[in-house]
Amino acid sequence: MPINVTRSSMPSMEEYMEEIRPIFESRFLTNMGPVYKKFQHQLIDYLGTQYISLFVNGHMALEMAIQALGLQVPGGEVITTPFTFVSTTHAITRNGLTPVFCDIKPDDYTMDPEKIEALITDRTVAIIPVHVYGNICDVEAIDAIAKKHGLKVIYDAAHAFGETYKGVGIGNFGDASMFSFHATKVFHSIEGGAIAFNDAQYRVRLHELKNFGIHGKEDVLAVGANAKLDEFRAAMGICNLRHIDEYIQSREEVVTHYRERLGGVKGIRLCQPQEDVKSNYAYFPVYFAEKEFGKSRDLVYEDLQKQEIFARKYFYPAVNEMTCYKGLYPQNTPVAHDVSTHILTLPLYEGLSREDVDRICDVILYA
Ligand SMILES: *Cc1c(COP(=O)(O)O)cnc(C)c1O
């Protein structure tokens, strides 16, 4: 049986049917209906932020957070990381802003706060860091730098659903955080996303931006777009939220077994559990140091593929090396380059068996 890098968690079909029954009865399918509102309130409880605005996907949520925070200043620059899914950078450039790539830390691959201040200019408007793989950024350092320079911070928390730092929900840091509910994420609503925030002034703006900028019944205040989460997806979110703790626990068991098998192996570098962080076990990235391990990342990838095990070169290439961005912006991100050329994320999903993890590790270690 092939093993894919991920597999969507699902409630039972009966449970989903039960949740969508009222939608069939009311014929109210979208436009922030009762299921949307129920999902929204459950998420506020779970994530522990004052406000949640739901979107059709995480990418549109991030684009609209940039707009709601008023960051679309002509010539504006946003400090961000090249070691992420391309959506983060696209959200900046599609808003007419210039990404300024900051290098990452070699241990947890998040933005290196010590390299931020050198990149700040009088055109800088914001910092958009990423809790990459669910590794939490140094939120205290980043938020302090932003405060000192009067910058906004939006965290790309697409990988960090349900995580806490010092007991505080991760959506409480910076000015706003984006969560993705894509089918491949720890928690999903098929497609979907959210902005979590604590400042009431963004509430109406986010709500209107996702609905064409329509204000009330007879006016349009902003040039918005359509990014509404529909009722059927909200229903899937409600079902998955009921089981999220089981999903995360199952992932933890998989990660624990991977660590037992791969921890301490010469030439293999794993991310260490972070202090004060409740993890969601979103990904299992492994750094292969070719010389010490004896095999390159690409060779391991191919060995796995031959056995129908599909790991992922995530994130490769680094965003600033992709054709659409290469050479466009000044950059000095050697760590991101190094990590992106040595890293593999291994299959990890709720329900991945111990036997499969052993099979994967055997191929890595002995093929
Ligand atoms: C998945 C992801 C996104 C985009 O989320 P979608 O819901 O797929 O639009 C953005 N940033 C990161 C880091 C992601 O992994």
Short mmCIF file of C-alpha atoms and ligand atoms in Angstrom, two decimals:
data_model
loop_
_atom_site.label_atom_id
_atom_site.label_comp_id
_atom_site.label_asym_id
_atom_site.label_seq_id
_atom_site.Cartn_x
_atom_site.Cartn_y
_atom_site.Cartn_z
CA MET A 1 0.00 0.00 0.00
CA PRO A 2 1.38 3.40 -0.97
CA ILE A 3 1.94 5.84 1.91
CA ASN A 4 1.25 9.47 1.12
CA VAL A 5 2.77 12.39 2.99
CA THR A 6 -0.61 13.17 4.48
CA ARG A 7 -4.21 11.98 4.65
CA SER A 8 -7.17 14.10 5.62
CA SER A 9 -8.79 13.43 8.98
CA MET A 10 -12.52 12.77 8.65
CA PRO A 11 -15.53 12.39 10.90
CA SER A 12 -17.88 9.50 10.11
CA MET A 13 -20.23 10.06 7.19
CA GLU A 14 -23.20 9.82 9.57
CA GLU A 15 -21.79 12.54 11.78
CA TYR A 16 -21.33 14.87 8.82
CA MET A 17 -24.84 14.07 7.51
CA GLU A 18 -26.29 15.02 10.87
CA GLU A 19 -24.46 18.33 10.77
CA ILE A 20 -25.59 19.26 7.25
CA ARG A 21 -29.23 18.21 7.70
CA PRO A 22 -30.31 21.69 8.86
CA ILE A 23 -28.69 23.21 5.76
CA PHE A 24 -30.89 21.04 3.52
CA GLU A 25 -33.91 22.03 5.54
CA SER A 26 -33.23 25.79 5.54
CA ARG A 27 -31.70 26.05 2.02
CA PHE A 28 -29.39 28.68 3.47
CA LEU A 29 -26.11 27.60 1.87
CA THR A 30 -23.66 30.45 2.37
CA ASN A 31 -23.30 34.17 3.26
CA MET A 32 -22.41 33.78 6.91
CA GLY A 33 -25.39 31.63 7.91
CA PRO A 34 -26.11 29.82 11.17
CA VAL A 35 -23.55 27.04 10.65
CA TYR A 36 -20.83 29.61 9.90
CA LYS A 37 -21.72 31.44 13.11
CA LYS A 38 -21.77 28.25 15.20
CA PHE A 39 -18.35 27.26 13.81
CA GLN A 40 -17.01 30.76 14.44
CA HIS A 41 -18.06 30.69 18.09
CA GLN A 42 -16.65 27.24 18.67
CA LEU A 43 -13.33 28.40 17.24
CA ILE A 44 -13.25 31.45 19.49
CA ASP A 45 -13.60 29.03 22.41
CA TYR A 46 -10.98 26.64 21.12
CA LEU A 47 -8.36 29.13 19.95
CA GLY A 48 -8.90 31.53 22.83
CA THR A 49 -8.90 34.81 20.89
CA GLN A 50 -11.50 37.58 21.11
CA TYR A 51 -12.45 37.43 17.44
CA ILE A 52 -12.39 35.01 14.53
CA SER A 53 -13.27 35.86 10.96
CA LEU A 54 -13.77 32.87 8.66
CA PHE A 55 -12.67 32.64 5.04
CA VAL A 56 -12.92 30.34 2.06
CA ASN A 57 -9.23 29.48 2.52
CA GLY A 58 -6.17 30.57 4.45
CA HIS A 59 -4.62 32.40 1.54
CA MET A 60 -7.54 34.79 1.04
CA ALA A 61 -7.68 35.27 4.80
CA LEU A 62 -4.06 36.45 4.76
CA GLU A 63 -4.57 38.74 1.77
CA MET A 64 -7.54 40.34 3.47
CA ALA A 65 -5.82 40.64 6.85
CA ILE A 66 -3.15 42.73 5.09
CA GLN A 67 -5.94 44.91 3.67
CA ALA A 68 -7.91 45.16 6.91
CA LEU A 69 -4.81 46.32 8.77
CA GLY A 70 -4.37 49.10 6.20
CA LEU A 71 -0.94 47.95 5.06
CA GLN A 72 -1.39 48.64 1.35
CA VAL A 73 0.84 51.70 1.36
CA PRO A 74 2.42 52.46 -2.06
CA GLY A 75 6.04 51.30 -1.95
CA GLY A 76 5.45 49.50 1.34
CA GLU A 77 7.78 46.70 2.40
CA VAL A 78 6.95 43.62 4.46
CA ILE A 79 9.62 41.61 6.23
CA THR A 80 8.88 37.92 5.82
CA THR A 81 10.50 34.50 5.56
CA PRO A 82 11.47 32.67 2.37
CA PHE A 83 11.10 29.33 4.17
CA THR A 84 7.36 28.87 3.85
CA PHE A 85 4.60 27.82 1.51
CA VAL A 86 4.48 30.28 -1.38
CA SER A 87 1.08 31.58 -0.26
CA THR A 88 2.73 33.78 2.40
CA THR A 89 4.77 35.72 -0.18
CA HIS A 90 1.96 35.79 -2.76
CA ALA A 91 -0.33 37.45 -0.20
CA ILE A 92 2.23 40.26 0.13
CA THR A 93 3.00 40.79 -3.56
CA ARG A 94 -0.65 40.44 -4.67
CA ASN A 95 -1.36 43.38 -2.36
CA GLY A 96 1.21 45.49 -4.21
CA LEU A 97 3.74 45.26 -1.39
CA THR A 98 7.40 44.29 -1.56
CA PRO A 99 8.57 41.21 0.35
CA VAL A 100 11.87 41.63 2.18
CA PHE A 101 13.26 38.20 2.97
CA CYS A 102 14.68 37.65 6.43
CA ASP A 103 16.74 34.54 7.13
CA ILE A 104 15.64 31.76 9.49
CA LYS A 105 17.08 30.11 12.57
CA PRO A 106 18.92 26.84 11.92
CA ASP A 107 17.25 25.02 14.83
CA ASP A 108 13.51 25.57 14.35
CA TYR A 109 13.47 27.22 10.89
CA THR A 110 11.40 30.21 12.03
CA MET A 111 12.33 33.83 11.27
CA ASP A 112 15.55 34.86 13.03
CA PRO A 113 14.63 37.89 15.17
CA GLU A 114 18.27 38.97 15.33
CA LYS A 115 18.23 39.59 11.59
CA ILE A 116 15.02 41.63 11.45
CA GLU A 117 16.12 45.10 12.52
CA ALA A 118 18.82 45.41 9.83
CA LEU A 119 16.04 44.99 7.24
CA ILE A 120 13.75 47.74 8.55
CA THR A 121 13.60 50.88 6.39
CA ASP A 122 11.28 53.90 6.38
CA ARG A 123 9.12 51.96 3.91
CA THR A 124 8.60 48.93 6.17
CA VAL A 125 4.95 48.52 7.18
CA ALA A 126 4.78 45.04 8.70
CA ILE A 127 6.40 41.74 9.62
CA ILE A 128 4.79 38.50 8.44
CA PRO A 129 6.55 35.56 10.11
CA VAL A 130 5.47 31.93 9.84
CA HIS A 131 5.08 29.33 12.62
CA VAL A 132 6.62 26.89 10.20
CA TYR A 133 5.83 23.15 10.75
CA GLY A 134 4.01 24.31 13.87
CA ASN A 135 7.32 25.51 15.36
CA ILE A 136 6.40 28.69 17.18
CA CYS A 137 8.33 31.85 16.22
CA ASP A 138 10.11 33.82 18.91
CA VAL A 139 6.90 35.79 19.39
CA GLU A 140 8.20 37.84 22.30
CA ALA A 141 11.24 39.13 20.39
CA ILE A 142 9.32 39.73 17.17
CA ASP A 143 6.42 41.53 18.85
CA ALA A 144 8.91 43.70 20.79
CA ILE A 145 10.78 44.71 17.61
CA ALA A 146 7.48 45.53 15.89
CA LYS A 147 6.34 47.65 18.81
CA LYS A 148 9.63 49.55 18.94
CA HIS A 149 9.41 50.42 15.23
CA GLY A 150 5.64 50.91 14.99
CA LEU A 151 5.12 47.93 12.69
CA LYS A 152 2.18 45.57 12.42
CA VAL A 153 2.68 41.81 12.78
CA ILE A 154 0.56 39.17 11.08
CA TYR A 155 1.56 35.61 11.88
CA ASP A 156 1.06 32.96 9.23
CA ALA A 157 -0.21 30.33 11.66
CA ALA A 158 -1.37 27.95 8.91
CA HIS A 159 0.61 25.14 10.60
CA ALA A 160 -0.11 26.09 14.20
CA PHE A 161 -3.79 25.32 14.78
CA GLY A 162 -4.55 24.66 18.44
CA GLU A 163 -1.04 25.36 19.70
CA THR A 164 -0.35 27.40 22.81
CA TYR A 165 2.70 29.29 24.05
CA LYS A 166 2.98 29.58 27.86
CA GLY A 167 -0.62 28.46 27.98
CA VAL A 168 -1.84 31.26 25.68
CA GLY A 169 -3.52 30.41 22.36
CA ILE A 170 -1.08 31.11 19.54
CA GLY A 171 -3.57 33.37 17.75
CA ASN A 172 -3.12 35.97 20.50
CA PHE A 173 0.30 37.18 19.35
CA GLY A 174 0.95 40.04 16.95
CA ASP A 175 -1.96 42.03 15.51
CA ALA A 176 -3.53 39.05 13.76
CA SER A 177 -2.89 35.40 12.93
CA MET A 178 -3.97 33.41 9.91
CA PHE A 179 -5.03 29.78 10.23
CA SER A 180 -5.54 27.49 7.25
CA PHE A 181 -8.23 24.82 7.31
CA HIS A 182 -7.10 23.16 4.11
CA ALA A 183 -7.76 19.41 3.81
CA THR A 184 -4.07 18.63 4.33
CA LYS A 185 -3.75 20.52 7.60
CA VAL A 186 -4.02 19.19 11.17
CA PHE A 187 -7.50 20.65 11.36
CA HIS A 188 -9.60 21.27 8.27
CA SER A 189 -12.95 22.29 6.84
CA ILE A 190 -12.11 20.82 3.38
CA GLU A 191 -11.01 24.31 2.29
CA GLY A 192 -11.16 27.16 4.74
CA GLY A 193 -9.24 29.60 6.83
CA ALA A 194 -9.51 32.20 9.54
CA ILE A 195 -8.06 35.37 10.90
CA ALA A 196 -7.77 35.45 14.69
CA PHE A 197 -7.38 38.86 16.34
CA ASN A 198 -8.16 40.81 19.50
CA ASP A 199 -8.74 44.35 18.20
CA ALA A 200 -12.42 45.05 17.53
CA GLN A 201 -11.65 47.60 14.80
CA TYR A 202 -10.76 44.84 12.30
CA ARG A 203 -14.02 42.98 12.77
CA VAL A 204 -16.29 44.85 10.38
CA ARG A 205 -13.53 45.44 7.84
CA LEU A 206 -12.68 41.74 7.55
CA HIS A 207 -16.36 40.87 7.40
CA GLU A 208 -16.99 43.32 4.57
CA LEU A 209 -13.81 42.62 2.58
CA LYS A 210 -14.73 38.94 2.18
CA ASN A 211 -18.13 39.97 0.80
CA PHE A 212 -17.14 42.41 -1.98
CA GLY A 213 -16.78 45.30 0.48
CA ILE A 214 -20.56 45.53 0.77
CA HIS A 215 -21.61 47.68 3.74
CA GLY A 216 -25.17 47.39 4.98
CA LYS A 217 -27.74 47.00 2.22
CA GLU A 218 -27.05 49.90 -0.09
CA ASP A 219 -23.39 50.84 -0.13
CA VAL A 220 -19.94 49.44 -0.88
CA LEU A 221 -17.10 50.86 1.20
CA ALA A 222 -14.09 48.87 0.04
CA VAL A 223 -12.91 47.10 -3.10
CA GLY A 224 -13.41 43.67 -1.60
CA ALA A 225 -13.62 40.23 -3.17
CA ASN A 226 -15.50 37.02 -2.52
CA ALA A 227 -13.86 34.90 0.15
CA LYS A 228 -16.76 33.61 2.23
CA LEU A 229 -16.74 30.21 3.93
CA ASP A 230 -19.93 28.31 2.99
CA GLU A 231 -22.20 26.35 5.31
CA PHE A 232 -21.16 22.86 4.15
CA ARG A 233 -17.50 23.53 4.84
CA ALA A 234 -18.33 25.11 8.17
CA ALA A 235 -20.21 21.89 9.01
CA MET A 236 -17.10 19.83 8.22
CA GLY A 237 -15.12 22.16 10.47
CA ILE A 238 -17.59 21.65 13.31
CA CYS A 239 -17.31 17.86 12.97
CA ASN A 240 -13.51 17.90 12.87
CA LEU A 241 -13.29 20.27 15.81
CA ARG A 242 -15.18 17.67 17.88
CA HIS A 243 -12.33 15.22 17.23
CA ILE A 244 -9.32 17.53 17.11
CA ASP A 245 -7.85 16.35 20.41
CA GLU A 246 -7.95 12.70 19.24
CA TYR A 247 -6.36 13.69 15.92
CA ILE A 248 -3.52 15.51 17.66
CA GLN A 249 -2.96 12.67 20.12
CA SER A 250 -2.70 10.15 17.29
CA ARG A 251 -0.19 12.40 15.53
CA GLU A 252 1.82 12.67 18.73
CA GLU A 253 2.12 8.87 18.87
CA VAL A 254 3.43 8.82 15.28
CA VAL A 255 5.97 11.56 16.05
CA THR A 256 7.11 9.80 19.24
CA HIS A 257 7.81 6.64 17.26
CA TYR A 258 9.66 8.53 14.52
CA ARG A 259 11.81 10.13 17.23
CA GLU A 260 12.59 6.74 18.77
CA ARG A 261 13.72 5.42 15.41
CA LEU A 262 15.54 8.45 13.98
CA GLY A 263 16.67 10.44 17.02
CA GLY A 264 20.44 10.32 17.58
CA VAL A 265 21.23 8.88 14.14
CA LYS A 266 24.43 10.42 12.79
CA GLY A 267 23.70 12.96 10.04
CA ILE A 268 19.99 13.23 10.84
CA ARG A 269 18.75 16.42 12.48
CA LEU A 270 15.29 16.64 14.03
CA CYS A 271 13.52 19.69 15.44
CA GLN A 272 13.53 19.57 19.22
CA PRO A 273 10.26 20.02 21.13
CA GLN A 274 9.94 23.72 22.01
CA GLU A 275 9.85 24.89 25.60
CA ASP A 276 6.49 26.25 26.82
CA VAL A 277 4.74 25.15 23.61
CA LYS A 278 1.82 22.75 23.37
CA SER A 279 2.48 21.22 19.96
CA ASN A 280 -0.03 20.01 17.37
CA TYR A 281 2.47 17.64 15.69
CA ALA A 282 1.69 19.10 12.29
CA TYR A 283 4.78 17.94 10.41
CA PHE A 284 7.85 15.79 10.87
CA PRO A 285 10.73 17.50 9.07
CA VAL A 286 14.07 15.72 8.90
CA TYR A 287 17.33 17.42 7.91
CA PHE A 288 19.79 15.12 6.18
CA ALA A 289 23.45 16.12 6.44
CA GLU A 290 24.74 14.22 3.43
CA LYS A 291 28.36 13.72 4.55
CA GLU A 292 27.61 12.34 8.00
CA PHE A 293 24.51 10.38 7.00
CA GLY A 294 25.99 8.97 3.83
CA LYS A 295 22.96 9.75 1.66
CA SER A 296 21.61 13.05 0.36
CA ARG A 297 18.08 14.29 0.96
CA ASP A 298 17.29 13.70 -2.70
CA LEU A 299 18.53 10.12 -2.55
CA VAL A 300 16.42 9.37 0.54
CA TYR A 301 13.44 10.89 -1.25
CA GLU A 302 14.00 8.60 -4.23
CA ASP A 303 14.58 5.50 -2.07
CA LEU A 304 11.24 6.16 -0.39
CA GLN A 305 9.49 6.79 -3.68
CA LYS A 306 10.68 3.43 -5.03
CA GLN A 307 8.79 1.81 -2.14
CA GLU A 308 5.71 3.93 -2.87
CA ILE A 309 6.33 6.10 0.18
CA PHE A 310 5.78 9.73 -0.69
CA ALA A 311 7.66 12.16 1.50
CA ARG A 312 7.75 15.81 0.49
CA LYS A 313 10.58 18.26 -0.15
CA TYR A 314 8.80 20.85 1.93
CA PHE A 315 9.88 23.63 1.51
CA TYR A 316 11.96 23.35 -1.62
CA PRO A 317 12.88 25.55 -3.33
CA ALA A 318 12.88 28.45 -0.87
CA VAL A 319 10.33 31.03 -2.06
CA ASN A 320 12.99 33.54 -3.10
CA GLU A 321 14.45 30.90 -5.43
CA MET A 322 11.20 30.17 -7.25
CA THR A 323 11.01 31.36 -10.84
CA CYS A 324 8.36 33.99 -10.10
CA TYR A 325 10.49 35.64 -7.38
CA LYS A 326 14.09 34.75 -8.23
CA GLY A 327 16.35 37.77 -8.53
CA LEU A 328 13.51 40.25 -7.97
CA TYR A 329 14.32 41.26 -4.42
CA PRO A 330 17.62 41.73 -2.63
CA GLN A 331 18.19 38.87 -0.27
CA ASN A 332 20.69 37.24 1.97
CA THR A 333 19.16 34.04 3.32
CA PRO A 334 21.85 31.34 3.37
CA VAL A 335 20.23 29.35 6.19
CA ALA A 336 16.90 29.14 4.34
CA HIS A 337 18.75 27.97 1.24
CA ASP A 338 20.66 25.35 3.20
CA VAL A 339 17.60 23.99 5.00
CA SER A 340 15.45 23.91 1.87
CA THR A 341 18.05 21.77 0.10
CA HIS A 342 18.45 19.27 2.98
CA ILE A 343 14.96 18.86 4.40
CA LEU A 344 12.30 16.22 3.89
CA THR A 345 8.95 16.07 5.66
CA LEU A 346 7.98 12.47 6.31
CA PRO A 347 4.45 11.02 6.06
CA LEU A 348 2.47 12.07 9.11
CA TYR A 349 -1.23 11.86 9.70
CA GLU A 350 -3.74 10.76 12.25
CA GLY A 351 -3.96 6.97 12.14
CA LEU A 352 -0.58 6.30 10.45
CA SER A 353 0.34 2.92 11.91
CA ARG A 354 3.42 2.01 13.90
CA GLU A 355 4.23 -0.61 11.25
CA ASP A 356 4.17 2.00 8.51
CA VAL A 357 6.45 4.30 10.50
CA ASP A 358 8.84 1.37 10.90
CA ARG A 359 8.68 0.64 7.18
CA ILE A 360 9.48 4.29 6.39
CA CYS A 361 12.37 4.41 8.87
CA ASP A 362 13.79 1.12 7.59
CA VAL A 363 13.96 2.53 4.06
CA ILE A 364 15.59 5.74 5.31
CA LEU A 365 18.16 3.92 7.44
CA TYR A 366 18.90 0.76 5.48
CA ALA A 367 17.91 1.12 1.80
C1 LIG B 1 -1.53 25.97 3.68
C2 LIG B 1 -0.74 27.20 3.87
C3 LIG B 1 -1.21 28.47 3.47
C4 LIG B 1 -2.44 28.67 2.64
O1 LIG B 1 -3.58 28.13 3.17
P1 LIG B 1 -4.78 27.66 2.22
O2 LIG B 1 -5.88 27.39 3.18
O3 LIG B 1 -4.32 26.44 1.50
O4 LIG B 1 -5.09 28.78 1.29
C5 LIG B 1 -0.45 29.58 3.79
N1 LIG B 1 0.70 29.48 4.47
C6 LIG B 1 1.21 28.29 4.84
C7 LIG B 1 2.50 28.25 5.59
C8 LIG B 1 0.51 27.11 4.53
O5 LIG B 1 1.03 25.94 4.87
#
